[in-house]
PDB file of C-alpha atoms in Angstrom:
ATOM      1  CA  UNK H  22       0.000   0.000   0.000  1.00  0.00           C
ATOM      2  CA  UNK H  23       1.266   3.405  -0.898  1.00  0.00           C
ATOM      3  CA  UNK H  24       1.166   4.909   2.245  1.00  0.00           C
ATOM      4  CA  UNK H  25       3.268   7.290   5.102  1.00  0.00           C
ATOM      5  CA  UNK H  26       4.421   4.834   8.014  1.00  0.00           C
ATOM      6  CA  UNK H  27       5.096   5.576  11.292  1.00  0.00           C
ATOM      7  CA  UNK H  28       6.833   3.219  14.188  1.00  0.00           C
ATOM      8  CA  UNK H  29       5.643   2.994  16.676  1.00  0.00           C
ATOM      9  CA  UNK H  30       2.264   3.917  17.138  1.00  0.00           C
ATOM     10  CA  UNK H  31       2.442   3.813  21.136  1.00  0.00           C
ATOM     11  CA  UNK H  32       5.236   4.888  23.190  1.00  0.00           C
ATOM     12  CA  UNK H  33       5.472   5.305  26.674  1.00  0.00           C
ATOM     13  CA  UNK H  34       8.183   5.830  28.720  1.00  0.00           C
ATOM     14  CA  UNK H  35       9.836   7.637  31.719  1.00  0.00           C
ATOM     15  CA  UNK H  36      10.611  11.383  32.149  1.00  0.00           C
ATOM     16  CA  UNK H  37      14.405  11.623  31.073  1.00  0.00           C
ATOM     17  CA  UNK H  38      14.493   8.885  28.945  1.00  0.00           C
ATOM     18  CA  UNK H  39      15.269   9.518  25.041  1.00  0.00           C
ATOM     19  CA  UNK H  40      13.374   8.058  22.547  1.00  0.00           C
ATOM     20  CA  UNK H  41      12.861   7.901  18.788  1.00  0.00           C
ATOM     21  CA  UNK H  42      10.051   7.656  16.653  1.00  0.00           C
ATOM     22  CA  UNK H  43      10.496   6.800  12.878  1.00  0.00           C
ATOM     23  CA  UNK H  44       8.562   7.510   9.498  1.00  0.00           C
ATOM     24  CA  UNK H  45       8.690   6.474   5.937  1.00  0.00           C
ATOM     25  CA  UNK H  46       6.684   7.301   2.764  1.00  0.00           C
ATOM     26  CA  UNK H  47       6.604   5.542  -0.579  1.00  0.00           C
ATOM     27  CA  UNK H  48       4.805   8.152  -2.668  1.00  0.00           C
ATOM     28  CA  UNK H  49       7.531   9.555  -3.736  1.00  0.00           C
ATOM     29  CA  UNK H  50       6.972  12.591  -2.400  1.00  0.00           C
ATOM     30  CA  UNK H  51       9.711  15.498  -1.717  1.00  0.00           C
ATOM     31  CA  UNK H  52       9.009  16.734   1.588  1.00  0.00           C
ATOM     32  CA  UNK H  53       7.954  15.770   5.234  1.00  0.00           C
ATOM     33  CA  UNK H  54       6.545  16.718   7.998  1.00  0.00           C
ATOM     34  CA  UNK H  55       6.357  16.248  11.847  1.00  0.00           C
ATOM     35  CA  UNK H  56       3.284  17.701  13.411  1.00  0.00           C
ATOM     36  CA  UNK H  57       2.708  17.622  16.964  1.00  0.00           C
ATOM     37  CA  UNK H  58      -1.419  17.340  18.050  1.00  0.00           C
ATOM     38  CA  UNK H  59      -1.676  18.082  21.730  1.00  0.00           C
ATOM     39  CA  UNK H  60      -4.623  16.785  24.575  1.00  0.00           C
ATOM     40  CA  UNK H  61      -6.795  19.426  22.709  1.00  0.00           C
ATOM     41  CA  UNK H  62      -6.112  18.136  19.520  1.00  0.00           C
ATOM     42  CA  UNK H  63      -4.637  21.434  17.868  1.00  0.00           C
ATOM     43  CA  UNK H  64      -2.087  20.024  15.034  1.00  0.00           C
ATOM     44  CA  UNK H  65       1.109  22.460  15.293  1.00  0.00           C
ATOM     45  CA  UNK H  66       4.309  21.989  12.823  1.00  0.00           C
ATOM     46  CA  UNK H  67       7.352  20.780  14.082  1.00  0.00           C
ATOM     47  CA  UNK H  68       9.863  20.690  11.741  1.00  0.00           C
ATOM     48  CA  UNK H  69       9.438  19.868   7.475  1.00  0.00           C
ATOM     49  CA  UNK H  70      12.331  18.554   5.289  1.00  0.00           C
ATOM     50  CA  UNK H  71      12.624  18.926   1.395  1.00  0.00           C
ATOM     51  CA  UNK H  72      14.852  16.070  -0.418  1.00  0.00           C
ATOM     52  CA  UNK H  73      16.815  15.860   3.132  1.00  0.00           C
ATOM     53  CA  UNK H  74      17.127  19.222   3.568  1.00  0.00           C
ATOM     54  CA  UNK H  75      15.458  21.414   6.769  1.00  0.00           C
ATOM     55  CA  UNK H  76      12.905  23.956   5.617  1.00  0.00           C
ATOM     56  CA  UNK H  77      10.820  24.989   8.595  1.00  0.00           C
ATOM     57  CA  UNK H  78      12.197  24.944  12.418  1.00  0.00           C
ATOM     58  CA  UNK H  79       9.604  26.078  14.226  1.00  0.00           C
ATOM     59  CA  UNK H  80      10.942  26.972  17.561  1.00  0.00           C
ATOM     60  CA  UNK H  81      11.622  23.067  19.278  1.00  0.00           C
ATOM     61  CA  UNK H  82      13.387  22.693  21.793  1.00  0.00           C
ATOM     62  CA  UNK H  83      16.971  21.698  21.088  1.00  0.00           C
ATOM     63  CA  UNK H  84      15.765  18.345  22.389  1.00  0.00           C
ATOM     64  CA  UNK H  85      13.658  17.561  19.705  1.00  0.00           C
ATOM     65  CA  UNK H  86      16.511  16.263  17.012  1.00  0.00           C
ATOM     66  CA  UNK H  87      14.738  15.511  13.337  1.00  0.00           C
ATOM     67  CA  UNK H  88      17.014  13.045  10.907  1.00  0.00           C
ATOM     68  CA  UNK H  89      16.523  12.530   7.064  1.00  0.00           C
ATOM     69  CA  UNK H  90      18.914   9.892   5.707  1.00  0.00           C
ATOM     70  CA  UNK H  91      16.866  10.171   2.660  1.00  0.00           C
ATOM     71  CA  UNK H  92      13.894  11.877   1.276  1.00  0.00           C
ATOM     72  CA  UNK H  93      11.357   8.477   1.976  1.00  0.00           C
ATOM     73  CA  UNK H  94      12.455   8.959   5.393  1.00  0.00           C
ATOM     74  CA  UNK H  95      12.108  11.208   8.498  1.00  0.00           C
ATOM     75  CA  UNK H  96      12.595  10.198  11.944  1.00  0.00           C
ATOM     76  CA  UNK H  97      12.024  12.455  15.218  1.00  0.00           C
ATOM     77  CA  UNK H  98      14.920  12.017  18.527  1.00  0.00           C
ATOM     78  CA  UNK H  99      13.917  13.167  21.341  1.00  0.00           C
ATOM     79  CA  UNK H 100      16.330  13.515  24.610  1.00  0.00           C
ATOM     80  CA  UNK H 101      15.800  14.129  27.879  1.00  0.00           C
ATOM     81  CA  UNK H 102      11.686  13.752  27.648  1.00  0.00           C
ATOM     82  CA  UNK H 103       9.353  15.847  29.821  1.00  0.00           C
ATOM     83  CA  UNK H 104       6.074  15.564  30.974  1.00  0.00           C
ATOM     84  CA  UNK H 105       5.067  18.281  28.637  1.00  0.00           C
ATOM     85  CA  UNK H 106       6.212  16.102  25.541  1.00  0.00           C
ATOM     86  CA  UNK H 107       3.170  13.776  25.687  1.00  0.00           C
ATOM     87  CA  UNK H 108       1.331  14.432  22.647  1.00  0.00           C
ATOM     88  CA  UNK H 109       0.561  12.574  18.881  1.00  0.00           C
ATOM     89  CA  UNK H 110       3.246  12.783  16.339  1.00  0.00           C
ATOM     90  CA  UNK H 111       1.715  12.951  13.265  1.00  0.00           C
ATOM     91  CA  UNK H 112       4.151  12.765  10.024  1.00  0.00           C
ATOM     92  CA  UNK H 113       3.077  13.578   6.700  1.00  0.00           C
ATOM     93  CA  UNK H 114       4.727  13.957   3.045  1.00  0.00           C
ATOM     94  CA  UNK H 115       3.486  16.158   0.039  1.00  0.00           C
ATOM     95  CA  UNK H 116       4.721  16.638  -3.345  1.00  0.00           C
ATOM     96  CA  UNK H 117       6.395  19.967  -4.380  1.00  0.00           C
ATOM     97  CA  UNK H 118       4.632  19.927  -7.469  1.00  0.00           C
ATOM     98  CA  UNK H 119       1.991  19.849  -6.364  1.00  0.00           C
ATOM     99  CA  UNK H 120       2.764  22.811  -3.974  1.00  0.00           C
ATOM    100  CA  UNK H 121       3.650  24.575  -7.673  1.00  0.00           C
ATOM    101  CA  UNK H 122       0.063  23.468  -9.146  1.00  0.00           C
ATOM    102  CA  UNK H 123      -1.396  25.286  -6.065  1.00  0.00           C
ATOM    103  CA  UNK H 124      -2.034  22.542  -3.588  1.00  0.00           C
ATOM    104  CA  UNK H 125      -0.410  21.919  -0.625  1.00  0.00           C
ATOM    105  CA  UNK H 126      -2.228  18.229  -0.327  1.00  0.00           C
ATOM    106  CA  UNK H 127      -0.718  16.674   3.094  1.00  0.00           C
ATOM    107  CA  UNK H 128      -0.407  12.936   3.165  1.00  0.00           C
ATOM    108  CA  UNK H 129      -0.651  12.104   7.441  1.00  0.00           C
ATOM    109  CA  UNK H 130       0.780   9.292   9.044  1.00  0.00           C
ATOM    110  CA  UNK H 131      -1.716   7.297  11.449  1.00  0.00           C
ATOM    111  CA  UNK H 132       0.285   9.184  14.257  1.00  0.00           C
ATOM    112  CA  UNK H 133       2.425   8.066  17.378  1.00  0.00           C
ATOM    113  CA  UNK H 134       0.906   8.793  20.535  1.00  0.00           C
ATOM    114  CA  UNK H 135       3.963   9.633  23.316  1.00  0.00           C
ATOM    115  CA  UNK H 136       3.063   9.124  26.645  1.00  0.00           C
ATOM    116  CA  UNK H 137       5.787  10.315  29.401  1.00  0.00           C
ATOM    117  CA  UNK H 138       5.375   9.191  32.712  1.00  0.00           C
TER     118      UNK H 138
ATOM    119  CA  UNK D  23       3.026  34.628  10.368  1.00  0.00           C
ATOM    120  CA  UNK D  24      -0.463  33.324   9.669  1.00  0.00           C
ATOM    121  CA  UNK D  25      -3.471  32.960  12.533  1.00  0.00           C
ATOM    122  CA  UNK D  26      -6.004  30.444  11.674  1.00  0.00           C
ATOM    123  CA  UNK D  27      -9.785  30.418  13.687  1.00  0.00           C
ATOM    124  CA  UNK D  28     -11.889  27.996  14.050  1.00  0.00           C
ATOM    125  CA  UNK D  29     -15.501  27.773  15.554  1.00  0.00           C
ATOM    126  CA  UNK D  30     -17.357  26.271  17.045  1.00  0.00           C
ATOM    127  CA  UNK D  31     -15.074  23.716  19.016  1.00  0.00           C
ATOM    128  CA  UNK D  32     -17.604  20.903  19.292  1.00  0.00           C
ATOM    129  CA  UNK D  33     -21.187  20.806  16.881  1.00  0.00           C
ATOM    130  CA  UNK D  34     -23.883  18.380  17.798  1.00  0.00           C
ATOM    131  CA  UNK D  35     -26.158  17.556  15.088  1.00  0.00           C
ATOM    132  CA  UNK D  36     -28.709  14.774  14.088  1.00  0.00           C
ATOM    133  CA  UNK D  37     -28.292  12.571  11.227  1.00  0.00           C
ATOM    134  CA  UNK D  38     -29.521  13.865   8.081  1.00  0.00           C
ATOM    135  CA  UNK D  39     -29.661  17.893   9.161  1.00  0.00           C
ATOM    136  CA  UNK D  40     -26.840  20.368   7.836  1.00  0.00           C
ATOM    137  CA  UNK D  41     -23.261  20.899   9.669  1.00  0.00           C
ATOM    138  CA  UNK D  42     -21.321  24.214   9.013  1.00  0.00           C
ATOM    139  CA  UNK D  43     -17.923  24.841  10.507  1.00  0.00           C
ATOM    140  CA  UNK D  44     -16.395  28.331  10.122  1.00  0.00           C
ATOM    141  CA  UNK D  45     -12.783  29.308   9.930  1.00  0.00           C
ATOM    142  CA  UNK D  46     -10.774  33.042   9.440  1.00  0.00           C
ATOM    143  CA  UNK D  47      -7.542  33.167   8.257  1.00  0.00           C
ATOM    144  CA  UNK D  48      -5.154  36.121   8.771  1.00  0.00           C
ATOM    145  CA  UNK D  49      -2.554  36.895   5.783  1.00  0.00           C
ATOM    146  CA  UNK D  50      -4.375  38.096   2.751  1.00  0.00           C
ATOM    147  CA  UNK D  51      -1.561  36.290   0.697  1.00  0.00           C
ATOM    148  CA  UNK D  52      -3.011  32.720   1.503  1.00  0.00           C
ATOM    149  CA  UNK D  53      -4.198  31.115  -1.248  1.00  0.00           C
ATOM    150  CA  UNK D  54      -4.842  27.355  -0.755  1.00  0.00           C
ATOM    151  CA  UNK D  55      -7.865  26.743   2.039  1.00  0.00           C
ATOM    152  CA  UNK D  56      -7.946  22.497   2.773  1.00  0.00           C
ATOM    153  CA  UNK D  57     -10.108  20.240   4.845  1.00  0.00           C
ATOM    154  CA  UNK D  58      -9.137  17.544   6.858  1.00  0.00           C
ATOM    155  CA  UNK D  59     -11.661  15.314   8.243  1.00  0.00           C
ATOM    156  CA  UNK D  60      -9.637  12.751  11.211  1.00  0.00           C
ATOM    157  CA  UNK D  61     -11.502   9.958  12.495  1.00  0.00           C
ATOM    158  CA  UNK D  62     -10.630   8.350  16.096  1.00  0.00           C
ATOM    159  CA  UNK D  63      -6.954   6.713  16.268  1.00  0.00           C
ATOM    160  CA  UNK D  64      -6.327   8.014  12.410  1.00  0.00           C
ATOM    161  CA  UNK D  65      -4.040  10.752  11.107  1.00  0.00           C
ATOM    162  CA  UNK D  66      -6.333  14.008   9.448  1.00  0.00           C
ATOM    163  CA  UNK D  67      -7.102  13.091   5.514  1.00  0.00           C
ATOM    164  CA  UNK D  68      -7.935  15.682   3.750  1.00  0.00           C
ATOM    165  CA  UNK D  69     -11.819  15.862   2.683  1.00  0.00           C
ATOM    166  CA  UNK D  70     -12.068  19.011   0.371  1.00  0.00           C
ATOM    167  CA  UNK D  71      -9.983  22.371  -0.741  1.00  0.00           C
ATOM    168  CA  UNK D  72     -10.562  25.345  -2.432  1.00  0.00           C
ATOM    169  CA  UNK D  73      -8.123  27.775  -3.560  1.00  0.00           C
ATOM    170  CA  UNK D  74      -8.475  31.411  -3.766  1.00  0.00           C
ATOM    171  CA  UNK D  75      -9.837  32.181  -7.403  1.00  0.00           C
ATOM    172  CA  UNK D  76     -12.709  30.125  -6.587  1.00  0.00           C
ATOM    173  CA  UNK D  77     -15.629  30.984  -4.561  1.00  0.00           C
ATOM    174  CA  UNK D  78     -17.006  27.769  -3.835  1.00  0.00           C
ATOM    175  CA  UNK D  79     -16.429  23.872  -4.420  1.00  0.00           C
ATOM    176  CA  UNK D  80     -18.743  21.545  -4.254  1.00  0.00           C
ATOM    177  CA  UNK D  81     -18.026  17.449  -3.813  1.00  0.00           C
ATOM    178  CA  UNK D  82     -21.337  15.209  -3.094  1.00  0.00           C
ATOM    179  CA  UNK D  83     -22.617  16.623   0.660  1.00  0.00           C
ATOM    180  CA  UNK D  84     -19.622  18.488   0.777  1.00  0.00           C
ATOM    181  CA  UNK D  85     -19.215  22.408   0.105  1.00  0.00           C
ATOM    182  CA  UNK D  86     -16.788  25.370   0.890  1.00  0.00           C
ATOM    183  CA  UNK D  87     -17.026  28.413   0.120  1.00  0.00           C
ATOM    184  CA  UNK D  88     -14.332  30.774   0.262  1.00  0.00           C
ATOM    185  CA  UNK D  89     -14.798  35.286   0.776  1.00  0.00           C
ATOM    186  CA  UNK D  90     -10.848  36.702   0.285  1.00  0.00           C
ATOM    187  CA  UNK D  91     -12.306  39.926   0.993  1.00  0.00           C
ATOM    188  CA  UNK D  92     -13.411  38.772   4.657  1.00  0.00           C
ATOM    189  CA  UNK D  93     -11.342  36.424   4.993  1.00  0.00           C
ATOM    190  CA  UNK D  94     -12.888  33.855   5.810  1.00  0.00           C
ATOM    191  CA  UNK D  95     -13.966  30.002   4.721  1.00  0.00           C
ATOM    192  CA  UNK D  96     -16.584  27.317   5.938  1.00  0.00           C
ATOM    193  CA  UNK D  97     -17.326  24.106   5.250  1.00  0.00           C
ATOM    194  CA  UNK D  98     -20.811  22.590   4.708  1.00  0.00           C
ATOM    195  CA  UNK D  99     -21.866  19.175   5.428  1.00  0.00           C
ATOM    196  CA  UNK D 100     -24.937  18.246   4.294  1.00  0.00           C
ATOM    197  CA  UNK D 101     -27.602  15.021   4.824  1.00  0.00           C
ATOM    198  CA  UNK D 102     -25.062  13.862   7.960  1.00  0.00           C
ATOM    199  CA  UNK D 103     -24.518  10.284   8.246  1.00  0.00           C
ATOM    200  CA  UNK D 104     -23.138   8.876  11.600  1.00  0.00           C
ATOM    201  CA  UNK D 105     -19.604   8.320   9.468  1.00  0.00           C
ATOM    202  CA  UNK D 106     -19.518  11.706   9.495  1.00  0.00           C
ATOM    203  CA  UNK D 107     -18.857  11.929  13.079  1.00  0.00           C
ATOM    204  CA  UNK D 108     -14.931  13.193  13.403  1.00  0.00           C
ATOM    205  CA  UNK D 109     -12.744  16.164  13.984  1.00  0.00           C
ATOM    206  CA  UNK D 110     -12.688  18.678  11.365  1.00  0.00           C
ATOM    207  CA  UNK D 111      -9.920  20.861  10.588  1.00  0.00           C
ATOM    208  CA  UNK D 112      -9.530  23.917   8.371  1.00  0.00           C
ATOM    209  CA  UNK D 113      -6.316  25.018   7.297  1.00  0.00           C
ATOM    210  CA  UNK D 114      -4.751  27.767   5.075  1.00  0.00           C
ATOM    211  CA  UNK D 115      -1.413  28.290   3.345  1.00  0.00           C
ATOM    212  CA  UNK D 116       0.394  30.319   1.104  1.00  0.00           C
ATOM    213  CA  UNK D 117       1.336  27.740  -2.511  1.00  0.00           C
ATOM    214  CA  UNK D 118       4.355  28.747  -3.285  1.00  0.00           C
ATOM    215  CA  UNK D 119       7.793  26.518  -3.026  1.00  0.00           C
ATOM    216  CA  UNK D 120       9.584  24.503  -0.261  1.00  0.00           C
ATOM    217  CA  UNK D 121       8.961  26.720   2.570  1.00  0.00           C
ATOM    218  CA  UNK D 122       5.268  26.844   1.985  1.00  0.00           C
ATOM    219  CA  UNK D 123       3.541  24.915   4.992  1.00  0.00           C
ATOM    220  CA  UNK D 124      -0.067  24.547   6.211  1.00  0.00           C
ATOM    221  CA  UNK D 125      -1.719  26.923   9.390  1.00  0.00           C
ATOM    222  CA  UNK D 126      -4.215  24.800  10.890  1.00  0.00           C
ATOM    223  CA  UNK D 127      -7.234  25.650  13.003  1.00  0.00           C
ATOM    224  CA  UNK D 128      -7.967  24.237  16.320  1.00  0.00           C
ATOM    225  CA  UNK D 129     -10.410  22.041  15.002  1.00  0.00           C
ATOM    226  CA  UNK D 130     -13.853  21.202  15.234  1.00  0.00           C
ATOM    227  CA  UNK D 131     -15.553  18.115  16.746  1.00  0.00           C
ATOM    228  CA  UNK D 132     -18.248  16.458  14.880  1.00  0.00           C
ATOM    229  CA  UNK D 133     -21.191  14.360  16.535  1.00  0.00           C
ATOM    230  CA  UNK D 134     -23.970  13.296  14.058  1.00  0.00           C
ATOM    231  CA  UNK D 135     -26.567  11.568  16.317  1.00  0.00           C
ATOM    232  CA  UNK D 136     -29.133   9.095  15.153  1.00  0.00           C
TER     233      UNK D 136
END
């Protein structure tokens, strides 16, 4: 299935602790996302990467580490995690050309819900 | 940068009346206005867009409409079916090259009661 994938899809774990969650597309797409969606479910962007390279920072902390080894793939490190950190990663992927064409279509991940304890 | 609002939070209606969710967007310079509809345990999926040389869009039971000069955009659901039940999400973004990204709004919860 053509698809964005994201492992794991539960994570819990203890304050302090690092942890990694990891994403892949195969739509050939040229850029992803990570979104965080909070208890009150408002979806805020993290970070976006084009073809491996970072496009939008949007004010993480420098705890939050994003990694592109290539442009199918996008994984989120995070160090040192706080209570505050609990949340759903979403990722998501788009096209460029299609951002050209006028569309900025988002392709979401099911999400990875981070519970820190 | 841009401010997206959306009301009302939650929306409570019975199967086969009309929904409408509202949403006002900040920077004139936006030009591409998606839906995402995400059901329970599911990333959002986008439903329906508009962009801004278009008034309206219709798909089905699904409408937007779009007014650049009040900025401002709704979506219109109508003949709800319990599937419908989910959280809605408006969004707005300036198309233009890598560094364009999607505002969203805070979202909107659907219940479509039999």
């Amino acid at each position: 299935d053509t698809a964005v994938s994201q492992t794991p899809k539960y994570l819990v774990t203890q304050m302090g602790n690092d942890k990694s969650i990891k994403c892949e597309q195969n739509l050939g797409h040229d850029t992803m996302y990570w979104y965080k969606q909070d208890s009150k479910k408002f979806l805020k962007i993290m970070f976006s990467y084009n073809n491996k390279e970072l496009i939008i920072n949007e004010t993480v902390p420098n705890r939050f580490s994003p990694k592109s080894p290539d442009k199918a793939h996008l994984n989120l490190h995070i160090n040192s995690l706080e209570l505050g950190d609990s949340a759903v990663y979403f990722c998501a992927s788009r096209t460029l050309a299609g951002v050209r064409s006028g569309a900025n279509v988002l392709t979401f991940g099911a999400g990875s819900r981070l519970t820190v304890l | 940068g841009e401010n997206v609002e959306q009301h009302p939070s939650t929306l409570s209606v019975q199967e086969g009346d009309s929904a409408v969710i509202k949403c006002t967007y900040s920077d004139s310079a936006s030009n591409y206005f998606p839906w995402y509809k995400q059901e329970l345990g599911k990333g959002p999926q986008l439903i329906i867009d508009i962009r801004s040389n278009v008034g309206e869009k219709k798909d089905q039971r699904i409408a937007v409409t779009l007014n650049k000069t009040a900025k401002h955009f709704s979506l219109h659901i109508t003949e709800t079916q319990p599937e419908d039940s989910a959280v809605y999400f408006c969004a707005a973004s300036i198309s233009t090259g890598t560094a364009s990204k999607l505002t969203f709004g805070t979202g909107t919860r659907l219940q479509v009661t039999l």
